[in-house]
One Martini backbone bead per residue (centre of mass of N, CA, C, O) as a GRO file, in nm:
protein
  195
    1MET     BB    1   1.972  -2.291   0.282
    2ASN     BB    2   1.836  -2.123   0.034
    3ILE     BB    3   1.973  -2.132  -0.312
    4SER     BB    4   1.995  -1.993  -0.597
    5ASN     BB    5   2.108  -2.082  -0.909
    6ASN     BB    6   2.225  -1.764  -1.080
    7ALA     BB    7   2.393  -1.753  -1.326
    8GLY     BB    8   2.398  -1.415  -1.425
    9TYR     BB    9   2.184  -1.296  -1.264
   10THR     BB   10   2.001  -0.963  -1.287
   11PRO     BB   11   1.796  -0.776  -1.108
   12VAL     BB   12   1.572  -0.569  -1.285
   13LEU     BB   13   1.370  -0.246  -1.261
   14ASN     BB   14   1.136  -0.115  -1.419
   15LYS     BB   15   1.195   0.228  -1.457
   16SER     BB   16   0.967   0.279  -1.720
   17VAL     BB   17   0.733   0.375  -1.503
   18PHE     BB   18   0.804   0.645  -1.418
   19HIS     BB   19   0.787   0.851  -1.634
   20SER     BB   20   0.493   0.788  -1.570
   21PHE     BB   21   0.229   0.776  -1.447
   22PRO     BB   22   0.027   0.489  -1.361
   23VAL     BB   23  -0.239   0.365  -1.470
   24LEU     BB   24  -0.516   0.171  -1.312
   25GLU     BB   25  -0.758  -0.101  -1.393
   26SER     BB   26  -1.060  -0.234  -1.294
   27GLU     BB   27  -1.368  -0.294  -1.273
   28HIS     BB   28  -1.467  -0.048  -1.068
   29LEU     BB   29  -1.181   0.094  -1.104
   30CYS     BB   30  -0.940   0.356  -1.051
   31LEU     BB   31  -0.593   0.424  -1.065
   32ARG     BB   32  -0.453   0.711  -0.949
   33GLU     BB   33  -0.313   1.031  -0.903
   34ILE     BB   34  -0.242   1.204  -0.612
   35ASN     BB   35  -0.374   1.506  -0.509
   36GLU     BB   36  -0.442   1.800  -0.375
   37SER     BB   37  -0.765   1.785  -0.399
   38ASP     BB   38  -0.728   1.528  -0.200
   39ALA     BB   39  -0.672   1.633   0.136
   40GLU     BB   40  -0.967   1.633   0.245
   41LYS     BB   41  -0.974   1.333   0.247
   42ILE     BB   42  -0.727   1.214   0.398
   43PHE     BB   43  -0.774   1.400   0.645
   44GLU     BB   44  -1.044   1.236   0.724
   45TRP     BB   45  -0.904   0.968   0.797
   46TYR     BB   46  -0.628   1.068   0.954
   47SER     BB   47  -0.860   1.136   1.144
   48ASN     BB   48  -0.930   0.897   1.211
   49PRO     BB   49  -0.941   0.635   1.453
   50LEU     BB   50  -1.043   0.376   1.270
   51VAL     BB   51  -0.835   0.401   1.055
   52MET     BB   52  -0.566   0.406   1.236
   53GLN     BB   53  -0.564   0.169   1.496
   54TYR     BB   54  -0.275   0.043   1.302
   55ARG     BB   55  -0.039   0.226   1.218
   56GLY     BB   56   0.127   0.378   1.470
   57ALA     BB   57  -0.003   0.660   1.496
   58ASP     BB   58  -0.130   0.956   1.440
   59CYS     BB   59  -0.358   1.135   1.426
   60PHE     BB   60  -0.477   1.411   1.225
   61CYS     BB   61  -0.510   1.809   1.276
   62GLN     BB   62  -0.438   1.872   1.006
   63GLN     BB   63  -0.392   1.932   0.665
   64LYS     BB   64  -0.140   1.988   0.638
   65GLU     BB   65  -0.062   1.649   0.681
   66ALA     BB   66  -0.185   1.567   0.362
   67GLU     BB   67  -0.031   1.750   0.210
   68LEU     BB   68   0.267   1.611   0.309
   69LEU     BB   69   0.207   1.316   0.218
   70ILE     BB   70   0.144   1.388  -0.086
   71ARG     BB   71   0.437   1.489  -0.143
   72SER     BB   72   0.557   1.219  -0.028
   73PHE     BB   73   0.412   1.070  -0.296
   74LYS     BB   74   0.595   1.209  -0.508
   75ASP     BB   75   0.893   1.178  -0.400
   76GLN     BB   76   0.908   0.899  -0.428
   77PHE     BB   77   0.840   0.842  -0.743
   78ASP     BB   78   1.081   1.035  -0.820
   79LYS     BB   79   1.285   0.828  -0.662
   80GLN     BB   80   1.197   0.543  -0.708
   81GLU     BB   81   1.038   0.418  -0.401
   82GLY     BB   82   0.739   0.443  -0.515
   83ILE     BB   83   0.347   0.395  -0.516
   84ARG     BB   84   0.060   0.605  -0.505
   85TRP     BB   85  -0.276   0.509  -0.518
   86GLY     BB   86  -0.608   0.644  -0.607
   87LEU     BB   87  -0.923   0.582  -0.555
   88VAL     BB   88  -1.189   0.530  -0.801
   89PHE     BB   89  -1.459   0.540  -0.954
   90LYS     BB   90  -1.512   0.527  -1.316
   91ASP     BB   91  -1.779   0.721  -1.228
   92ARG     BB   92  -1.576   0.865  -1.022
   93PRO     BB   93  -1.280   1.042  -1.031
   94GLN     BB   94  -1.328   1.276  -0.777
   95GLU     BB   95  -1.358   1.022  -0.569
   96LEU     BB   96  -1.220   0.972  -0.289
   97ILE     BB   97  -1.162   0.606  -0.114
   98GLY     BB   98  -0.835   0.573  -0.134
   99THR     BB   99  -0.541   0.414  -0.068
  100ALA     BB  100  -0.247   0.252  -0.275
  101GLY     BB  101   0.069   0.074  -0.230
  102LEU     BB  102   0.407   0.179  -0.255
  103LYS     BB  103   0.701   0.099  -0.071
  104SER     BB  104   1.022   0.056  -0.017
  105ILE     BB  105   1.198   0.024  -0.249
  106ILE     BB  106   1.433  -0.259  -0.314
  107LEU     BB  107   1.644  -0.296  -0.574
  108PRO     BB  108   1.825  -0.525  -0.537
  109HIS     BB  109   1.553  -0.704  -0.446
  110LEU     BB  110   1.309  -0.687  -0.576
  111ARG     BB  111   1.135  -0.497  -0.329
  112SER     BB  112   0.831  -0.427  -0.142
  113GLU     BB  113   0.584  -0.253   0.014
  114ILE     BB  114   0.243  -0.255   0.131
  115GLY     BB  115  -0.008   0.015   0.118
  116TYR     BB  116  -0.361   0.090   0.299
  117GLU     BB  117  -0.698   0.302   0.264
  118LEU     BB  118  -1.022   0.310   0.336
  119ASP     BB  119  -1.293   0.404   0.348
  120PRO     BB  120  -1.576   0.331   0.567
  121LEU     BB  121  -1.788   0.317   0.357
  122HIS     BB  122  -1.624   0.067   0.162
  123TRP     BB  123  -1.621  -0.147   0.366
  124ASN     BB  124  -1.676  -0.502   0.265
  125LYS     BB  125  -1.679  -0.486  -0.059
  126GLY     BB  126  -1.379  -0.571  -0.215
  127LEU     BB  127  -1.214  -0.307  -0.297
  128MET     BB  128  -0.916  -0.372  -0.212
  129THR     BB  129  -0.861  -0.624  -0.351
  130GLU     BB  130  -0.897  -0.530  -0.628
  131ALA     BB  131  -0.695  -0.321  -0.602
  132LEU     BB  132  -0.437  -0.527  -0.510
  133ARG     BB  133  -0.457  -0.687  -0.800
  134ALA     BB  134  -0.375  -0.481  -0.974
  135ILE     BB  135  -0.091  -0.393  -0.826
  136THR     BB  136   0.059  -0.701  -0.821
  137ARG     BB  137   0.032  -0.723  -1.108
  138PHE     BB  138   0.214  -0.504  -1.167
  139SER     BB  139   0.454  -0.546  -1.002
  140PHE     BB  140   0.545  -0.776  -1.156
  141GLN     BB  141   0.504  -0.742  -1.460
  142GLU     BB  142   0.598  -0.466  -1.486
  143LEU     BB  143   0.822  -0.405  -1.277
  144GLN     BB  144   0.942  -0.630  -1.143
  145LEU     BB  145   0.899  -0.772  -0.906
  146HIS     BB  146   0.958  -1.044  -0.650
  147THR     BB  147   0.829  -0.882  -0.343
  148LEU     BB  148   0.563  -0.876  -0.156
  149GLU     BB  149   0.496  -0.673   0.165
  150ALA     BB  150   0.304  -0.706   0.464
  151ASN     BB  151   0.249  -0.506   0.748
  152ILE     BB  152   0.082  -0.614   1.054
  153ALA     BB  153  -0.159  -0.620   1.288
  154PRO     BB  154  -0.310  -0.927   1.463
  155ASP     BB  155  -0.595  -0.768   1.469
  156ASN     BB  156  -0.643  -0.681   1.142
  157LEU     BB  157  -0.872  -0.910   1.009
  158ALA     BB  158  -0.898  -0.781   0.758
  159SER     BB  159  -0.636  -0.725   0.613
  160GLU     BB  160  -0.586  -1.019   0.613
  161ARG     BB  161  -0.812  -1.150   0.453
  162VAL     BB  162  -0.704  -0.960   0.185
  163LEU     BB  163  -0.420  -1.126   0.157
  164GLN     BB  164  -0.529  -1.438   0.141
  165LYS     BB  165  -0.717  -1.352  -0.122
  166LEU     BB  166  -0.442  -1.340  -0.287
  167GLY     BB  167  -0.177  -1.503  -0.171
  168PHE     BB  168  -0.076  -1.442   0.084
  169VAL     BB  169   0.182  -1.524   0.325
  170LYS     BB  170   0.258  -1.635   0.624
  171GLU     BB  171   0.603  -1.559   0.792
  172ALA     BB  172   0.571  -1.354   1.034
  173HIS     BB  173   0.588  -1.300   1.433
  174PHE     BB  174   0.639  -1.067   1.560
  175ARG     BB  175   0.756  -0.951   1.912
  176GLU     BB  176   0.770  -0.631   2.033
  177ASN     BB  177   0.922  -0.440   1.761
  178TRP     BB  178   0.715  -0.177   1.827
  179TYR     BB  179   0.658   0.138   1.892
  180TYR     BB  180   0.333   0.313   2.010
  181LYS     BB  181   0.221   0.331   2.299
  182GLY     BB  182   0.364   0.071   2.293
  183TRP     BB  183   0.372  -0.272   2.251
  184TRP     BB  184   0.406  -0.444   1.922
  185ASP     BB  185   0.312  -0.632   1.694
  186SER     BB  186   0.378  -0.800   1.419
  187VAL     BB  187   0.295  -0.906   1.064
  188ILE     BB  188   0.417  -1.120   0.761
  189TYR     BB  189   0.328  -1.080   0.423
  190THR     BB  190   0.416  -1.266   0.117
  191MET     BB  191   0.476  -1.215  -0.224
  192HIS     BB  192   0.548  -1.358  -0.530
  193ALA     BB  193   0.597  -1.405  -0.855
  194LYS     BB  194   0.554  -1.723  -0.882
  195ASP     BB  195   0.270  -1.707  -0.741
   0.00000   0.00000   0.00000
């Protein structure tokens, strides 16, 4: 076991980023706060079996479920447990094309899991890679996290490619470690601030 000797060092999250919602920009995208007006678009994706095939959850049946999800994103931010951004083109700020962000921030260990989805109309264009690059930079430089983790299904090759492009490293493959209408494997990718 490799234990770093950092006598006197106490990891501290930069909580000032939670004072107001942080808006991020990349080459083509603006990453903004998700609001109630985005519910229709989020419902469209979360009710689409193609988008949901690797999520391990039922498709949404009612728009109310999307509204509750948006409320949960706001609650996570207010509790400093997560940040979920809405992805829009800079020149079309009202047209949501996806979401991405941090969930389950573990304060004592400066660790968080990332999650994301993109409108199928915009798949395979490099947009999620672009958005996650902005989020990883923010996570390490501004929020001062130590580790980001992604948990994906082994056959989610598109997600795997995105993570590999960003420099995430495959650390584990757990066999049948979660259940949703049958047993699923999960693959863990991580990125550290020093990477």
